[in-house]
mmCIF file of C-alpha atoms in Angstrom:
data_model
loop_
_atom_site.group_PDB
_atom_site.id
_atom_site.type_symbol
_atom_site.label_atom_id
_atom_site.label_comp_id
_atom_site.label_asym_id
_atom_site.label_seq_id
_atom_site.Cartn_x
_atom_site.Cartn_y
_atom_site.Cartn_z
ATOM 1 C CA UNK A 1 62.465 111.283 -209.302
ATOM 2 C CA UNK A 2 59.364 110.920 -211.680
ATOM 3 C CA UNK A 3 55.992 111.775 -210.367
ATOM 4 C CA UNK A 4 54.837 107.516 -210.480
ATOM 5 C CA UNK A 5 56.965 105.002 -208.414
ATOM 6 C CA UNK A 6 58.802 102.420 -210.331
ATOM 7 C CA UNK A 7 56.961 98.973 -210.528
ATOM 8 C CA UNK A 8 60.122 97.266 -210.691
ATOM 9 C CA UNK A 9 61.134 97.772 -207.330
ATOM 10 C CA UNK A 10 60.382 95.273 -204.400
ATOM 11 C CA UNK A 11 58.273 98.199 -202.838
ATOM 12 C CA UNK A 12 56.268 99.348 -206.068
ATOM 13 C CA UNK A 13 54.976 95.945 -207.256
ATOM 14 C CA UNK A 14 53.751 95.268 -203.516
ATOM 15 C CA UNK A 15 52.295 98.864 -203.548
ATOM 16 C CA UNK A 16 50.364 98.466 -206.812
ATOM 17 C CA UNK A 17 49.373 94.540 -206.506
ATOM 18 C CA UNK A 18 50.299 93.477 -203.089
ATOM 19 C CA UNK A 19 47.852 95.050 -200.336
ATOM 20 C CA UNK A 20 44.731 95.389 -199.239
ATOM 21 C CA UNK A 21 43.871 98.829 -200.235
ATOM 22 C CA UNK A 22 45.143 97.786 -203.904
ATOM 23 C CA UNK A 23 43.297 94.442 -204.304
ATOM 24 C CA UNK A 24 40.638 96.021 -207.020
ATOM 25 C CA UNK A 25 43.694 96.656 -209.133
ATOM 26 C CA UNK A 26 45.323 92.959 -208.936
ATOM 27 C CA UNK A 27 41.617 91.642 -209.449
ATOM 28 C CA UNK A 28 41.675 94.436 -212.483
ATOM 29 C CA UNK A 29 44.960 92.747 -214.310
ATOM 30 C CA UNK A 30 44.165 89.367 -213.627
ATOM 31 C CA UNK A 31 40.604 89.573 -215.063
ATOM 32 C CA UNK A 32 41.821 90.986 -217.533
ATOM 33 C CA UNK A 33 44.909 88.730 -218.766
ATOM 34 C CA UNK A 34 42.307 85.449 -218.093
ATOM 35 C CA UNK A 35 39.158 87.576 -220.216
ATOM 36 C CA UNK A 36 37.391 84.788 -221.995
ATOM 37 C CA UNK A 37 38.304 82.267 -219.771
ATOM 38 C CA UNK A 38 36.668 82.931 -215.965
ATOM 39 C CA UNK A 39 36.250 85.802 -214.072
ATOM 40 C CA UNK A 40 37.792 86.111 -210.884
ATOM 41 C CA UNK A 41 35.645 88.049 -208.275
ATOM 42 C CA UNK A 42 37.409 88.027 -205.183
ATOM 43 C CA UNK A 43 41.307 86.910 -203.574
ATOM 44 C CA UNK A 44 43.036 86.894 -200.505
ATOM 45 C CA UNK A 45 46.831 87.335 -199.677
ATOM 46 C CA UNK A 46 48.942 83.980 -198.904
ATOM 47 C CA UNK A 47 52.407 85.679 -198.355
ATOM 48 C CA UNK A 48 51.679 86.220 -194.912
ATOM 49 C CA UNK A 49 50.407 82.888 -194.465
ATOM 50 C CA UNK A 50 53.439 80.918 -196.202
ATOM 51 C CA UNK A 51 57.544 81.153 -195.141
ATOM 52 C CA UNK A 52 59.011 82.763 -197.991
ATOM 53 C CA UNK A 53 61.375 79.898 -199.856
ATOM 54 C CA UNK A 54 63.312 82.982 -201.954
ATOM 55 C CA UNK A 55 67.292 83.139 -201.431
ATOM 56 C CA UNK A 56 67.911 85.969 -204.416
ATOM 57 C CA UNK A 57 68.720 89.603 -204.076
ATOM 58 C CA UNK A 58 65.015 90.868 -203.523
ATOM 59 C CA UNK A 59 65.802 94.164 -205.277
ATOM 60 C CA UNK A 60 65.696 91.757 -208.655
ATOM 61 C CA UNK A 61 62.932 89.409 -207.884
ATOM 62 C CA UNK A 62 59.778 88.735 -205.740
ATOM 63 C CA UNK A 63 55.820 87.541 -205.882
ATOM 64 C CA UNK A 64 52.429 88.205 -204.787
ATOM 65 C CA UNK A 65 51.052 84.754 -203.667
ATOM 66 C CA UNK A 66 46.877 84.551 -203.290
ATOM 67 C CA UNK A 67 43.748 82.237 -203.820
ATOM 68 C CA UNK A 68 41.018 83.039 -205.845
ATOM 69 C CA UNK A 69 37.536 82.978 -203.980
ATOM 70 C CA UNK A 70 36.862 79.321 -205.933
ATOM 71 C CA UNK A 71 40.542 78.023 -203.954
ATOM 72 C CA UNK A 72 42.855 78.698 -207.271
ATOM 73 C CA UNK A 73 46.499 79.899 -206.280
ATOM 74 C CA UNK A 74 47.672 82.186 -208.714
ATOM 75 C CA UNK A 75 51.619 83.657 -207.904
ATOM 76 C CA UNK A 76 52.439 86.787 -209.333
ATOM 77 C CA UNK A 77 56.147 87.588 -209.664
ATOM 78 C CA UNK A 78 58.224 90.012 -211.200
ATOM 79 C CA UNK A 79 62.152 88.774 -212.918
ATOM 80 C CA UNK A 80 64.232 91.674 -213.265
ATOM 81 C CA UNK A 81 67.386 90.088 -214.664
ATOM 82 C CA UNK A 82 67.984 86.564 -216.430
ATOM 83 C CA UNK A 83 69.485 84.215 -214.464
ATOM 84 C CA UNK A 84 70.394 80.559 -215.050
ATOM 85 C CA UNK A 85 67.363 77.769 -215.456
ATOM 86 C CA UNK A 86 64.990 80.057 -214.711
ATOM 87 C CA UNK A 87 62.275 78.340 -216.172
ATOM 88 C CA UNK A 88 63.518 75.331 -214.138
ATOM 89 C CA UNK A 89 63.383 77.639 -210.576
ATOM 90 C CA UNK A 90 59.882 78.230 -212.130
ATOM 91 C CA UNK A 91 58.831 75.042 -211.695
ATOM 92 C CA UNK A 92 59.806 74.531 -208.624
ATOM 93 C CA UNK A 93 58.253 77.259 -206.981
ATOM 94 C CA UNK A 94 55.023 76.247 -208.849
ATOM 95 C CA UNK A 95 55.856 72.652 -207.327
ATOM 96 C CA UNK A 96 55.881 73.808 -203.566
ATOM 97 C CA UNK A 97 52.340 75.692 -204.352
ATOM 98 C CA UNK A 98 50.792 72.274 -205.494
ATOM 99 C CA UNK A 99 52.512 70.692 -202.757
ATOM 100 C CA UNK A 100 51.288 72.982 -200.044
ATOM 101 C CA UNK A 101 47.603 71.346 -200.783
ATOM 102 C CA UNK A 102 48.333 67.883 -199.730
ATOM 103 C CA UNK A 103 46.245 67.428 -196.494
ATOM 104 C CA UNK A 104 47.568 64.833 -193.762
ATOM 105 C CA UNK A 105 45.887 61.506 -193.206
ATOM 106 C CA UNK A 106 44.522 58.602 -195.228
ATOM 107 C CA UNK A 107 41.325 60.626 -196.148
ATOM 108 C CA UNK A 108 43.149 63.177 -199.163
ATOM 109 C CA UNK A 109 41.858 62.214 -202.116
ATOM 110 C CA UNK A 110 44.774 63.946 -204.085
ATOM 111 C CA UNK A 111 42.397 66.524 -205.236
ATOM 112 C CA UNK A 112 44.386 69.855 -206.055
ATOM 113 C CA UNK A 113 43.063 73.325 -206.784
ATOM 114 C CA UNK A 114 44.561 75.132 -210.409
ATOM 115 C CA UNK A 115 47.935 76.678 -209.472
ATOM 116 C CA UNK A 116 48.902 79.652 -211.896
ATOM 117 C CA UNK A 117 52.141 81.302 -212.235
ATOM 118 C CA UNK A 118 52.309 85.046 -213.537
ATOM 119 C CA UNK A 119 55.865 86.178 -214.236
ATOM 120 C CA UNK A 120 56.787 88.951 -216.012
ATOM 121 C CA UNK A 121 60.185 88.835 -217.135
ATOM 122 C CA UNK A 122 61.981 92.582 -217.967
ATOM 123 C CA UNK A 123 64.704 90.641 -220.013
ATOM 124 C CA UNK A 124 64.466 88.475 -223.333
ATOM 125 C CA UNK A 125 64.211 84.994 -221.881
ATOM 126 C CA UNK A 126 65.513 81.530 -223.832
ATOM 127 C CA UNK A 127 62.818 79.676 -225.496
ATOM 128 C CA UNK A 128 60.337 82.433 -225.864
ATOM 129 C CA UNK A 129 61.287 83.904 -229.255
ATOM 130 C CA UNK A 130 59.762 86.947 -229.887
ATOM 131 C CA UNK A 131 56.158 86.450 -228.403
ATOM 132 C CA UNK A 132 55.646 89.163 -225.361
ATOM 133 C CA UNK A 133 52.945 86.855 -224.173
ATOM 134 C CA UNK A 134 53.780 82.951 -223.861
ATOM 135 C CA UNK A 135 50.922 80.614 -222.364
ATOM 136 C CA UNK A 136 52.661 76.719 -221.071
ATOM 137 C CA UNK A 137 50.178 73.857 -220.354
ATOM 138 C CA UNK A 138 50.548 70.213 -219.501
ATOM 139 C CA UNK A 139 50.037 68.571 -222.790
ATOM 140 C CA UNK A 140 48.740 65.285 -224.298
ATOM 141 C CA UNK A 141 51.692 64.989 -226.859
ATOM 142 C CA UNK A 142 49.816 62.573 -229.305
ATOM 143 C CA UNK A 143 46.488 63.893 -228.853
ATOM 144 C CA UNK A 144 47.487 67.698 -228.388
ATOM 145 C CA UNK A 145 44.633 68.090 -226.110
ATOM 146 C CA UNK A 146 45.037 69.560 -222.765
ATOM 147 C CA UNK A 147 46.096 66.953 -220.381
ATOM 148 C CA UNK A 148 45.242 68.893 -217.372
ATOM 149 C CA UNK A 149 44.253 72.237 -216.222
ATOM 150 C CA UNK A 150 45.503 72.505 -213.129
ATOM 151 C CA UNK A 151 48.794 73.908 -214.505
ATOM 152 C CA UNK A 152 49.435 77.024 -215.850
ATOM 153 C CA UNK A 153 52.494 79.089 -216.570
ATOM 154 C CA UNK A 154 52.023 82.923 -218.198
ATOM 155 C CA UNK A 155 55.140 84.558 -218.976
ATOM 156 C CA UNK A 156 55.218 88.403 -220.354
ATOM 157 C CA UNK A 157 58.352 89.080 -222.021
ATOM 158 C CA UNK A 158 58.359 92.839 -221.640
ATOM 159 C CA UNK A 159 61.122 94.522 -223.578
ATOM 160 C CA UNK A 160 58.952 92.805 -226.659
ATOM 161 C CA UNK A 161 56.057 95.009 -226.028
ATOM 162 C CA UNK A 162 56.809 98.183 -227.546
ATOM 163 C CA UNK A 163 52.937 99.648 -228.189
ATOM 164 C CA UNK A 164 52.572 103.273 -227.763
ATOM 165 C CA UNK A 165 49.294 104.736 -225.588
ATOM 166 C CA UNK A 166 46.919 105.639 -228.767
ATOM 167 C CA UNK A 167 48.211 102.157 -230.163
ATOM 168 C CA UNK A 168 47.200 99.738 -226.859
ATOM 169 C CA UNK A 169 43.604 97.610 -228.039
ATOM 170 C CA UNK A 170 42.484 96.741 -224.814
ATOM 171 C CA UNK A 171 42.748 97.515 -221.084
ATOM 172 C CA UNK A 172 45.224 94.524 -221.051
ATOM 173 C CA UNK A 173 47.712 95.946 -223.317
ATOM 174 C CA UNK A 174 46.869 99.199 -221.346
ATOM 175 C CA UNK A 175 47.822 97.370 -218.270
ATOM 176 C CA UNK A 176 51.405 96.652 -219.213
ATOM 177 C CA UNK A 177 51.687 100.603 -221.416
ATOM 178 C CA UNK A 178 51.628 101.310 -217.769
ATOM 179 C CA UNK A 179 53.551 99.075 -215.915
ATOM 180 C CA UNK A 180 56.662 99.313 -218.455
ATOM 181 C CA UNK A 181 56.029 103.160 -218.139
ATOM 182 C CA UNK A 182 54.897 104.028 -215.387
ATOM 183 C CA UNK A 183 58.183 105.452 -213.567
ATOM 184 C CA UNK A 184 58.907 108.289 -216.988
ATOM 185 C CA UNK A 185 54.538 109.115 -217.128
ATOM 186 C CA UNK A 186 53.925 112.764 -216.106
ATOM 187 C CA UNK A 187 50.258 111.468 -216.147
ATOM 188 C CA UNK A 188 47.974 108.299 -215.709
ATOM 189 C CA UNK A 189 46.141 108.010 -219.257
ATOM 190 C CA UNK A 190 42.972 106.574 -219.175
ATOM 191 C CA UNK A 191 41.934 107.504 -216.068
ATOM 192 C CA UNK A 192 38.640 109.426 -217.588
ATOM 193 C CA UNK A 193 37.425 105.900 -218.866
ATOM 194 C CA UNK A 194 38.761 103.774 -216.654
ATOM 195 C CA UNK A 195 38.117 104.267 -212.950
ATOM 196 C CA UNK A 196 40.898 101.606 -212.210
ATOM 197 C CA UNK A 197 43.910 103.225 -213.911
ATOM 198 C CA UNK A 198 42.345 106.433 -211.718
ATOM 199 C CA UNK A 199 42.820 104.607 -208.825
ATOM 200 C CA UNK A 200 46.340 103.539 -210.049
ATOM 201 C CA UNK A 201 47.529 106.978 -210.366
ATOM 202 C CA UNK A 202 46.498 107.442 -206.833
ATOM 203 C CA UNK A 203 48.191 104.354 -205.455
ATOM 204 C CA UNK A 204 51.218 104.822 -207.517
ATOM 205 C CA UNK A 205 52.029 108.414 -207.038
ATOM 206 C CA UNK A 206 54.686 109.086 -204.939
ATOM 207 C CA UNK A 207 53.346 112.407 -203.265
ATOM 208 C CA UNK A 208 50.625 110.290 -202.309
ATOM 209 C CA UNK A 209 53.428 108.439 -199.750
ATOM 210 C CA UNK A 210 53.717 108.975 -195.868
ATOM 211 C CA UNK A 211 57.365 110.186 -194.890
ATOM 212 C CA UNK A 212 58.407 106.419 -193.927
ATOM 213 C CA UNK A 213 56.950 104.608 -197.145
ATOM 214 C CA UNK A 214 58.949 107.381 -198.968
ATOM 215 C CA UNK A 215 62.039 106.388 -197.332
ATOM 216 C CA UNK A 216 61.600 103.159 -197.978
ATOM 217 C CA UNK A 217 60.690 103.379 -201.657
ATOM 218 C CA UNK A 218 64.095 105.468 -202.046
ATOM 219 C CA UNK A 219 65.978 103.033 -200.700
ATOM 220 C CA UNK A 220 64.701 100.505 -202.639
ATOM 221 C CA UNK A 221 64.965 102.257 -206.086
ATOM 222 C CA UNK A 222 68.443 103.336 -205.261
ATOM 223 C CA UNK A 223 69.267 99.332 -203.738
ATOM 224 C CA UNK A 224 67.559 98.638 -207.541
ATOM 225 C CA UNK A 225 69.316 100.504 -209.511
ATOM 226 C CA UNK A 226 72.919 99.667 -207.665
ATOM 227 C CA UNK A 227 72.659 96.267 -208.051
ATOM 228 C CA UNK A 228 71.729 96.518 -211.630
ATOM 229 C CA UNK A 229 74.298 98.689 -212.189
ATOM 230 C CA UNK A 230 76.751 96.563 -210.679
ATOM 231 C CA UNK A 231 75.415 93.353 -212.473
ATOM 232 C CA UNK A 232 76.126 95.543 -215.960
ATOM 233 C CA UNK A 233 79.448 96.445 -215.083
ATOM 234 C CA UNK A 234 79.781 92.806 -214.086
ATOM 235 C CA UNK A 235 78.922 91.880 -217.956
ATOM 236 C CA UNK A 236 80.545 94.544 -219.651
ATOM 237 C CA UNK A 237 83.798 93.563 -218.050
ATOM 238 C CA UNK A 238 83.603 89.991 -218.443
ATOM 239 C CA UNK A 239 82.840 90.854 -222.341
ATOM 240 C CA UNK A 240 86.220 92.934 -222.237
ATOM 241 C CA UNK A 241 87.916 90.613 -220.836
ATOM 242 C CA UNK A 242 86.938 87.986 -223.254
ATOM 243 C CA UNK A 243 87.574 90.333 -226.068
ATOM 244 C CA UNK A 244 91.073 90.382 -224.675
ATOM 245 C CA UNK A 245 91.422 86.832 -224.061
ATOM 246 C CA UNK A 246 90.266 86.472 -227.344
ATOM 247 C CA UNK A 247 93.057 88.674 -228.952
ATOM 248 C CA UNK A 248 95.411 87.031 -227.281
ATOM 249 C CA UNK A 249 94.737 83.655 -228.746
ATOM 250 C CA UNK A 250 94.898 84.851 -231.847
ATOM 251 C CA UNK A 251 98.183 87.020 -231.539
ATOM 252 C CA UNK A 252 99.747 83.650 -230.859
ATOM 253 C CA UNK A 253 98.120 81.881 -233.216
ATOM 254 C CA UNK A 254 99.911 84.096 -235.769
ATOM 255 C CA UNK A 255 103.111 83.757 -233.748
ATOM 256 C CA UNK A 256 103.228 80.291 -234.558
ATOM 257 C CA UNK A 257 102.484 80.948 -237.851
ATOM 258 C CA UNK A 258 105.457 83.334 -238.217
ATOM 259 C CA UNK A 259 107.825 80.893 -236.486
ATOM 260 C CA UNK A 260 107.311 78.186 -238.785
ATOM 261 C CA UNK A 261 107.703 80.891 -241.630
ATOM 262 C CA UNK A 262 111.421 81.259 -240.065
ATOM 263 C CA UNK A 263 111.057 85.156 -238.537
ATOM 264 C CA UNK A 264 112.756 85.918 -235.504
ATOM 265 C CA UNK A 265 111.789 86.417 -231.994
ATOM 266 C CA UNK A 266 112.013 89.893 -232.392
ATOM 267 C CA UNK A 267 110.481 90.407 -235.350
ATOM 268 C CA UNK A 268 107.560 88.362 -234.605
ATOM 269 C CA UNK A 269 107.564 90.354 -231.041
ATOM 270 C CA UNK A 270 106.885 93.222 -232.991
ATOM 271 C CA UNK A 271 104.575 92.082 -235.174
ATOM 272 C CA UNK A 272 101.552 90.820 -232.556
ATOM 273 C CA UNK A 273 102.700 92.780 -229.116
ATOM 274 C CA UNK A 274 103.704 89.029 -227.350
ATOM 275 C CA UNK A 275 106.682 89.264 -225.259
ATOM 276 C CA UNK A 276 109.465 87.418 -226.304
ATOM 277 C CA UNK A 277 109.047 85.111 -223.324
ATOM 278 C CA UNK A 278 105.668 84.328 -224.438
ATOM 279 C CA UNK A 279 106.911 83.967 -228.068
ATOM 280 C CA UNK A 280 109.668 81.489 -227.027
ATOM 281 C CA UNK A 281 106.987 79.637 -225.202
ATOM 282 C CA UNK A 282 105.671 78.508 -228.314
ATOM 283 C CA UNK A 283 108.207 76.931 -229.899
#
């Protein structure tokens, strides 16, 4: 057990950017990932306020819903595994946000508050390349302007950022040394110039814990773990069994070839493994 809790789990992501007491930190990160574009000086929580619409295994993904103190909704969510169209599910979710504002009655003028979407993905996803940071818009195609910016996607791509400590620029890069680390760290760095990666280190050490958040963090890393676990050995034996599947084709593609070459059953039997039922099969 290392001396942080893991961020990946359902339990440490709320515990770092999902309660009260930890607010200063989310403010921290987001500030920091929108620096140069606004400043952000105050949220509240949503999740409370809004039925959750998630079906998947929560031990592999979940989100931090809030509004900004100017009526933004930003959604936070962590992706621990790929899964199919998940830019698509992205979209969707980000739809039901925007959807949430429409007011009843003949008096709405349509007007809608910015909706952001934070993910960070721990797995290489399609169409991002090699960037750990991607940033989507709604485009004018011809005019490559900004068409609106009421939409915004940011997706961090974090087995592509691979800085060390002494080589992290800014307290953004900082942010994710930390995150992607934070379960093997014996110690919070930066916590002499940084009063929020101080408070971090508090939040985010286990000691720190009552006796029931403990139990509940351990069964949530070991619930995290298992099903990740399981999901490899999942993969690895689906890429056996195509690697057998695969031999198999060929083994009678080169019976085949030996028939028409005039061997015998046998012969060719011994030759690729096949059975001579199999072999005769071919014929």
């Amino acid at each position: 057990m290392g001396k942080f809790i893991n961020p990946f789990t359902d339990i440490g992501f709320k515990r770092i950017f999902g309660q009260e007491v930890s607010k200063p930190l989310l403010l921290d990160f987001l500030n920091n990932l929108l620096k140069g574009e606004r400043t952000i000086t105050d949220l509240r929580f949503l999740d409370k306020e809004q039925p959750s619409d998630y079906r998947e295994d929560r031990s592999l993904i979940y989100d931090i819903y809030c509004e900004t103190d100017t009526g933004e909704k930003i959604i936070v969510e962590m992706q621990n595994k790929e899964q199919p169209y998940f830019a698509d599910r992205c979209l969707y979710y980000y739809s039901q946000a925007v959807a949430r504002q429409g007011e009843k009655g003949s008096e709405w003028d349509y007007h809608i508050n910015a909706v952001y979407l934070v993910a960070f993905v721990n797995f290489h996803m399609d169409g991002l390349g090699d960037n750990f940071r991607t940033d989507v818009v709604l485009m004018n195609r011809q005019r490559k302007e900004i068409f609106s910016n009421k939409e915004r996607f940011i997706f961090l791509q974090l087995p592509v950022f691979n800085k060390e400590a002494d080589e992290c620029n800014n307290d953004f890069e900082r942010w994710i040394f930390v995150l992607k680390n934070m379960e093997i760290l014996d110690r919070m760095p930066w916590v002499a110039k940084n009063s929020v990666f101080h408070k971090l280190a508090e939040i985010g050490e286990v000691s720190n814990m009552t006796k029931e958040e403990r139990i509940k963090y351990d069964a949530a890393l070991r619930h995290f773990r298992d099903t990740l676990n399981v999901m490899r050995g999942a993969e690895e034996k689906g890429r056996q069994q195509g690697l057998l599947e695969g031999q198999r084709s060929a083994n009678q593609n080169t019976a085949k070839k030996l028939l028409s070459m005039g061997l015998s059953v046998e012969q060719i039997s011994m030759a690729t493994g096949l059975t001579p039922d199999e072999i005769e099969k071919l014929k």
